[in-house]
XYZ file of C-alpha atoms in Angstrom:
391
model
C -228.003 30.459 -188.976
C -231.238 31.349 -190.804
C -231.096 32.236 -194.498
C -233.290 33.954 -197.016
C -233.362 33.152 -200.832
C -232.368 35.843 -203.249
C -232.182 35.702 -207.046
C -230.060 37.317 -209.644
C -229.220 36.547 -213.366
C -227.010 33.688 -212.341
C -229.612 31.972 -210.221
C -230.531 31.564 -206.473
C -228.345 31.923 -203.454
C -228.921 31.630 -199.664
C -228.129 34.946 -197.974
C -227.910 35.198 -194.216
C -231.396 36.245 -193.074
C -230.128 39.123 -190.940
C -227.689 40.492 -193.468
C -228.407 43.912 -195.001
C -226.285 43.010 -198.002
C -227.767 40.772 -200.770
C -226.826 38.245 -203.331
C -224.582 40.340 -205.461
C -222.572 41.480 -202.374
C -222.394 37.767 -201.420
C -220.962 36.688 -204.713
C -218.420 39.513 -204.624
C -217.397 38.496 -201.125
C -216.831 34.935 -202.106
C -215.089 35.686 -205.426
C -212.514 38.197 -204.110
C -210.946 36.916 -200.843
C -207.636 38.726 -201.686
C -206.468 40.933 -198.935
C -209.198 40.042 -196.324
C -209.502 43.722 -195.707
C -212.765 45.492 -196.147
C -213.780 48.863 -197.413
C -212.448 51.721 -195.204
C -214.806 53.765 -193.102
C -214.285 56.953 -195.125
C -215.098 55.200 -198.394
C -218.277 53.718 -196.820
C -219.319 57.227 -195.789
C -218.462 58.683 -199.119
C -220.651 56.081 -200.750
C -223.596 56.989 -198.463
C -223.074 60.668 -199.434
C -223.261 59.875 -203.191
C -226.299 57.741 -202.787
C -228.000 60.341 -200.621
C -227.253 63.054 -203.147
C -228.543 60.815 -205.971
C -231.736 60.029 -204.098
C -232.484 63.743 -203.451
C -231.770 64.603 -207.082
C -234.057 61.803 -208.262
C -236.848 63.028 -205.983
C -236.251 66.537 -207.518
C -236.339 65.107 -211.059
C -239.441 63.045 -210.431
C -237.530 59.820 -211.125
C -238.457 58.171 -207.841
C -241.255 58.896 -205.398
C -240.570 61.099 -202.405
C -241.507 58.271 -200.057
C -238.898 56.039 -201.574
C -236.269 58.732 -201.860
C -236.672 59.851 -198.331
C -236.291 56.305 -197.042
C -233.028 55.986 -199.092
C -231.712 59.180 -197.654
C -232.605 58.191 -194.105
C -230.715 54.869 -194.551
C -227.757 56.795 -195.898
C -227.897 59.089 -192.851
C -227.647 56.038 -190.597
C -224.532 54.992 -192.489
C -223.080 58.466 -192.091
C -223.670 58.149 -188.401
C -221.780 54.901 -188.101
C -224.399 52.364 -188.423
C -224.333 49.297 -190.763
C -220.597 49.625 -191.468
C -220.151 45.898 -190.652
C -222.480 45.055 -193.607
C -219.945 46.338 -196.135
C -218.097 42.918 -196.522
C -216.425 43.066 -199.978
C -212.722 43.025 -200.360
C -211.211 46.380 -201.499
C -209.236 44.689 -204.255
C -211.651 43.155 -206.778
C -212.410 42.730 -210.406
C -215.321 44.604 -211.997
C -213.987 48.159 -211.423
C -215.729 48.214 -207.978
C -219.126 46.855 -209.069
C -219.170 44.723 -205.898
C -218.566 47.741 -203.748
C -221.244 49.712 -205.472
C -223.782 46.859 -205.172
C -222.874 46.331 -201.557
C -223.864 49.894 -200.886
C -226.962 49.681 -203.093
C -228.144 46.437 -201.337
C -227.418 47.599 -197.753
C -229.132 50.990 -198.325
C -232.154 49.256 -200.104
C -232.731 46.704 -197.441
C -232.434 49.276 -194.599
C -234.890 51.611 -196.512
C -237.346 48.641 -197.031
C -237.315 48.099 -193.292
C -237.980 51.799 -192.639
C -241.058 51.419 -194.909
C -242.361 48.310 -193.231
C -240.812 45.776 -195.591
C -238.455 42.786 -195.145
C -234.788 42.399 -196.025
C -234.366 40.658 -199.387
C -237.909 41.274 -200.726
C -237.283 44.723 -202.200
C -241.064 45.371 -202.375
C -240.615 49.110 -201.725
C -237.022 49.948 -202.580
C -234.812 47.998 -205.138
C -231.052 48.233 -205.151
C -230.738 48.857 -208.823
C -234.082 50.451 -209.738
C -234.082 52.944 -206.933
C -230.825 53.244 -204.938
C -228.722 53.092 -208.149
C -231.176 55.060 -210.288
C -229.347 57.291 -212.846
C -225.992 55.914 -211.775
C -223.334 53.448 -212.746
C -220.334 51.901 -210.953
C -218.186 53.937 -213.272
C -219.337 57.302 -211.753
C -220.344 56.158 -208.340
C -216.918 54.538 -207.303
C -214.853 57.286 -208.842
C -216.876 60.063 -207.125
C -216.978 58.310 -203.843
C -213.359 57.521 -204.094
C -212.421 61.145 -204.655
C -214.535 62.404 -201.795
C -212.932 59.709 -199.464
C -209.453 60.614 -200.604
C -210.152 64.291 -200.126
C -211.367 63.693 -196.516
C -208.341 61.705 -195.739
C -205.923 64.197 -197.351
C -207.340 66.930 -195.029
C -206.676 64.648 -192.003
C -203.126 64.187 -193.158
C -202.629 67.960 -193.558
C -203.772 68.350 -189.915
C -200.793 66.242 -188.744
C -198.379 67.793 -191.258
C -199.144 71.330 -190.028
C -198.446 70.154 -186.410
C -195.096 68.835 -187.520
C -194.443 72.042 -189.477
C -194.997 74.092 -186.366
C -192.707 71.847 -184.415
C -189.985 72.398 -187.014
C -190.498 76.167 -186.528
C -190.326 75.909 -182.824
C -186.902 73.979 -183.144
C -185.672 76.454 -185.684
C -186.253 79.259 -183.115
C -184.891 77.272 -180.314
C -181.667 76.533 -182.160
C -181.305 79.692 -184.047
C -177.948 80.416 -182.310
C -176.490 76.955 -182.310
C -173.685 76.915 -184.792
C -172.628 73.685 -186.317
C -170.682 72.352 -189.311
C -172.512 72.275 -192.666
C -171.593 69.379 -194.749
C -171.508 68.662 -198.555
C -170.491 65.244 -199.810
C -170.498 64.200 -196.156
C -167.433 66.332 -195.689
C -167.124 69.366 -193.565
C -167.945 72.559 -195.545
C -169.158 75.845 -194.061
C -170.774 76.887 -190.789
C -174.545 76.823 -190.438
C -176.963 77.000 -187.510
C -179.095 74.187 -186.495
C -182.004 76.612 -186.620
C -181.386 77.347 -190.320
C -181.513 73.636 -191.047
C -184.815 73.385 -189.237
C -186.228 76.321 -191.080
C -185.261 74.491 -194.294
C -187.099 71.368 -193.140
C -190.123 73.481 -192.443
C -189.990 75.189 -195.776
C -189.962 71.918 -197.634
C -192.776 70.595 -195.637
C -194.855 73.787 -196.308
C -194.436 73.157 -199.967
C -195.737 69.621 -199.478
C -198.827 70.888 -197.622
C -199.560 73.314 -200.452
C -199.122 70.622 -203.108
C -201.733 68.581 -201.247
C -204.074 71.572 -201.561
C -203.615 71.432 -205.387
C -204.300 67.686 -205.393
C -207.559 68.218 -203.358
C -208.709 70.798 -205.876
C -208.141 68.397 -208.794
C -210.033 65.537 -206.927
C -213.119 67.710 -206.451
C -213.886 67.474 -210.161
C -216.147 64.489 -210.475
C -217.915 62.437 -213.164
C -221.165 61.803 -211.279
C -223.954 61.806 -213.996
C -221.738 60.372 -216.616
C -222.892 56.872 -215.790
C -221.213 53.909 -217.480
C -218.886 55.571 -220.044
C -219.427 59.287 -219.603
C -222.319 59.639 -222.138
C -224.822 60.061 -219.335
C -227.037 57.064 -220.426
C -230.059 56.852 -218.030
C -229.345 60.041 -216.215
C -231.658 62.869 -217.247
C -230.683 66.580 -217.484
C -232.493 67.646 -214.392
C -231.054 64.918 -212.275
C -227.465 65.692 -213.478
C -227.768 69.368 -212.488
C -229.228 68.606 -209.174
C -226.997 65.769 -208.076
C -223.829 67.851 -208.100
C -225.522 70.587 -205.974
C -226.648 68.062 -203.412
C -223.323 66.186 -203.429
C -221.541 69.456 -202.602
C -224.007 70.140 -199.810
C -223.994 66.637 -198.194
C -220.154 66.250 -198.562
C -219.257 69.786 -197.361
C -216.760 69.957 -200.262
C -216.818 72.418 -203.289
C -217.511 69.483 -205.752
C -217.888 70.446 -209.397
C -218.901 68.517 -212.572
C -216.119 67.641 -214.970
C -216.147 69.586 -218.262
C -215.806 66.416 -220.273
C -217.507 63.408 -218.646
C -216.048 60.853 -221.169
C -212.643 62.133 -220.397
C -213.216 62.142 -216.704
C -214.633 58.611 -216.763
C -211.801 56.936 -218.588
C -208.832 59.017 -217.305
C -207.900 58.796 -213.513
C -204.982 61.254 -213.605
C -206.327 63.149 -210.684
C -205.656 60.037 -208.554
C -202.144 59.932 -210.048
C -201.559 63.545 -209.355
C -202.561 63.114 -205.644
C -200.217 59.988 -205.360
C -197.420 61.967 -206.906
C -197.818 64.752 -204.324
C -197.718 62.095 -201.634
C -194.573 60.658 -203.065
C -192.968 64.068 -202.960
C -193.985 64.365 -199.338
C -192.491 61.001 -198.675
C -189.226 62.057 -200.382
C -188.945 65.224 -198.196
C -189.935 63.361 -194.999
C -187.420 60.621 -195.586
C -184.688 63.100 -196.423
C -185.291 64.833 -192.993
C -185.312 61.542 -191.061
C -182.031 60.462 -192.656
C -180.532 63.806 -191.843
C -181.526 63.431 -188.226
C -180.182 59.877 -188.065
C -176.767 61.166 -189.199
C -176.667 64.103 -186.904
C -177.694 61.871 -183.964
C -174.977 59.289 -184.641
C -173.030 58.923 -181.436
C -169.572 58.009 -179.975
C -166.118 59.260 -181.042
C -166.874 58.274 -184.557
C -170.310 59.958 -184.958
C -171.578 63.404 -185.654
C -172.915 63.931 -182.108
C -174.911 67.071 -183.021
C -178.344 66.320 -181.757
C -179.924 64.012 -179.195
C -183.119 62.232 -180.242
C -185.502 61.091 -177.508
C -184.762 57.531 -176.141
C -188.113 55.782 -176.614
C -187.078 52.236 -176.230
C -183.912 50.067 -175.629
C -181.964 49.620 -178.699
C -180.347 46.234 -178.500
C -180.859 42.809 -177.212
C -177.067 42.351 -176.628
C -175.700 45.808 -175.698
C -177.216 47.310 -172.618
C -177.665 51.018 -172.587
C -177.693 51.387 -176.355
C -180.476 53.475 -177.927
C -181.302 53.614 -181.666
C -183.036 56.267 -183.781
C -186.065 54.056 -184.195
C -188.537 56.846 -184.990
C -186.640 58.273 -187.984
C -186.085 54.715 -189.020
C -189.670 53.872 -189.150
C -190.443 57.179 -190.987
C -187.882 56.162 -193.590
C -189.591 52.788 -194.028
C -193.105 54.376 -194.391
C -191.698 56.679 -197.076
C -190.089 53.841 -198.969
C -193.481 51.999 -198.823
C -195.333 55.079 -200.148
C -192.951 55.497 -203.029
C -193.633 51.829 -204.009
C -197.342 52.414 -203.676
C -197.132 55.431 -206.027
C -195.533 53.101 -208.713
C -198.573 50.825 -208.265
C -200.943 53.690 -208.613
C -199.083 54.864 -211.781
C -199.169 51.395 -213.410
C -202.804 50.912 -212.593
C -203.857 54.256 -214.051
C -201.815 53.753 -217.221
C -203.203 50.224 -217.752
C -206.827 51.521 -218.036
C -208.278 50.614 -221.412
C -210.715 52.537 -223.598
C -213.794 53.974 -221.797
C -213.098 52.623 -218.188
C -210.300 51.907 -215.887
C -211.107 48.608 -214.261
C -208.226 48.834 -211.747
C -209.756 51.626 -209.652
C -210.147 49.373 -206.512
C -206.325 48.897 -206.445
C -205.780 52.651 -207.005
C -208.033 53.590 -204.127
C -206.570 50.948 -201.820
C -203.072 52.221 -202.530
C -203.949 55.819 -201.991
C -205.676 55.087 -198.757
C -202.620 53.165 -197.589
C -200.330 55.975 -198.697
C -202.340 58.685 -196.795
C -202.956 56.644 -193.703
C -199.390 55.563 -193.157
C -197.947 58.987 -193.870
C -200.450 60.569 -191.473
C -199.467 58.181 -188.631
C -195.736 58.494 -189.523
C -195.966 62.319 -189.356
C -197.735 62.203 -185.997
C -195.197 59.667 -184.650
C -192.192 61.680 -185.944
C -193.587 64.875 -184.339
C -194.536 63.421 -180.981
C -191.619 60.888 -180.441
C -188.663 62.531 -182.166
C -188.989 66.307 -183.017
C -190.782 67.719 -179.921
C -188.233 66.678 -177.388
C -185.193 66.688 -179.619
C -182.131 68.275 -177.953
C -178.832 69.746 -179.249
């Protein structure tokens, strides 16, 4: 393998010659081999959106030349189109509040922009990671803003699956509207109810969850970009700050707005906590529904025998012909996992000190995990349990 020499305040390092990342990314990659899991695709794209918006705002404000700014923007467009994602190599859990993630983006974009201008990777003759790509920014406002955009995009994907599940609940409610069964309290027989009424109740609860996610999205669209390191806006001039939010809204396709108090917005991450709480409530409701279905599907002379869940796999290695409610079971487990991740998010937000919360990488990783597993669980629950459920 061929190498190039790059230098930083700690000295020199050999960086793979073909790498678009640089010395600071390399140090971060080596220092934080924790999960062995890289930055998710949605966060990579959100970083490119932030850097593209910043470059355009810096052109408008006269902070960087149009030639340099357009090269940066073109490099960001390539990332948004799926190129160079393999060059984002730092672990998502890391010290430094995400500095390695931010520098990974700065170096990849700078090196690609240099190539576009006729330069070589690692020389930074035309475009510098800090002086151009990161101009008017800090890890404190870049990572939080990119994180919020990434979470919003993922929450909207989750809502798509939840709405499909909601419609399936409504379909079952209509299908079973005349099916009378025993209602139970304390697991004892109580009053009659229809199975359709129960499915309308599941749909009603899920509809509340979908609406709660809307409120979480709205809170996340308030960002601190322009606040730089601690919210005071050091190194970000007024024209840049006004323009960068406009460009961020345009490039992200989201109704992004600047926080009223940038110092508050930089030090307090309660919007992430609110989103996690809404996901926890969703998990509670989904788990309750899954547990209900498991009880109603219990078979044999000692079971409830009220519904039949689709048989998707043999249920035993010792009892031929046995089938288990494996889909509701996996939904339960996902929901337990999400509830635990919400505790992690809560602790990480509470533990932030003074002007900056250094635990943002863990907060983002936990939120991404909550959203992704719930989205997949909702899709699996709908397709393999609810759609073909019979009375």
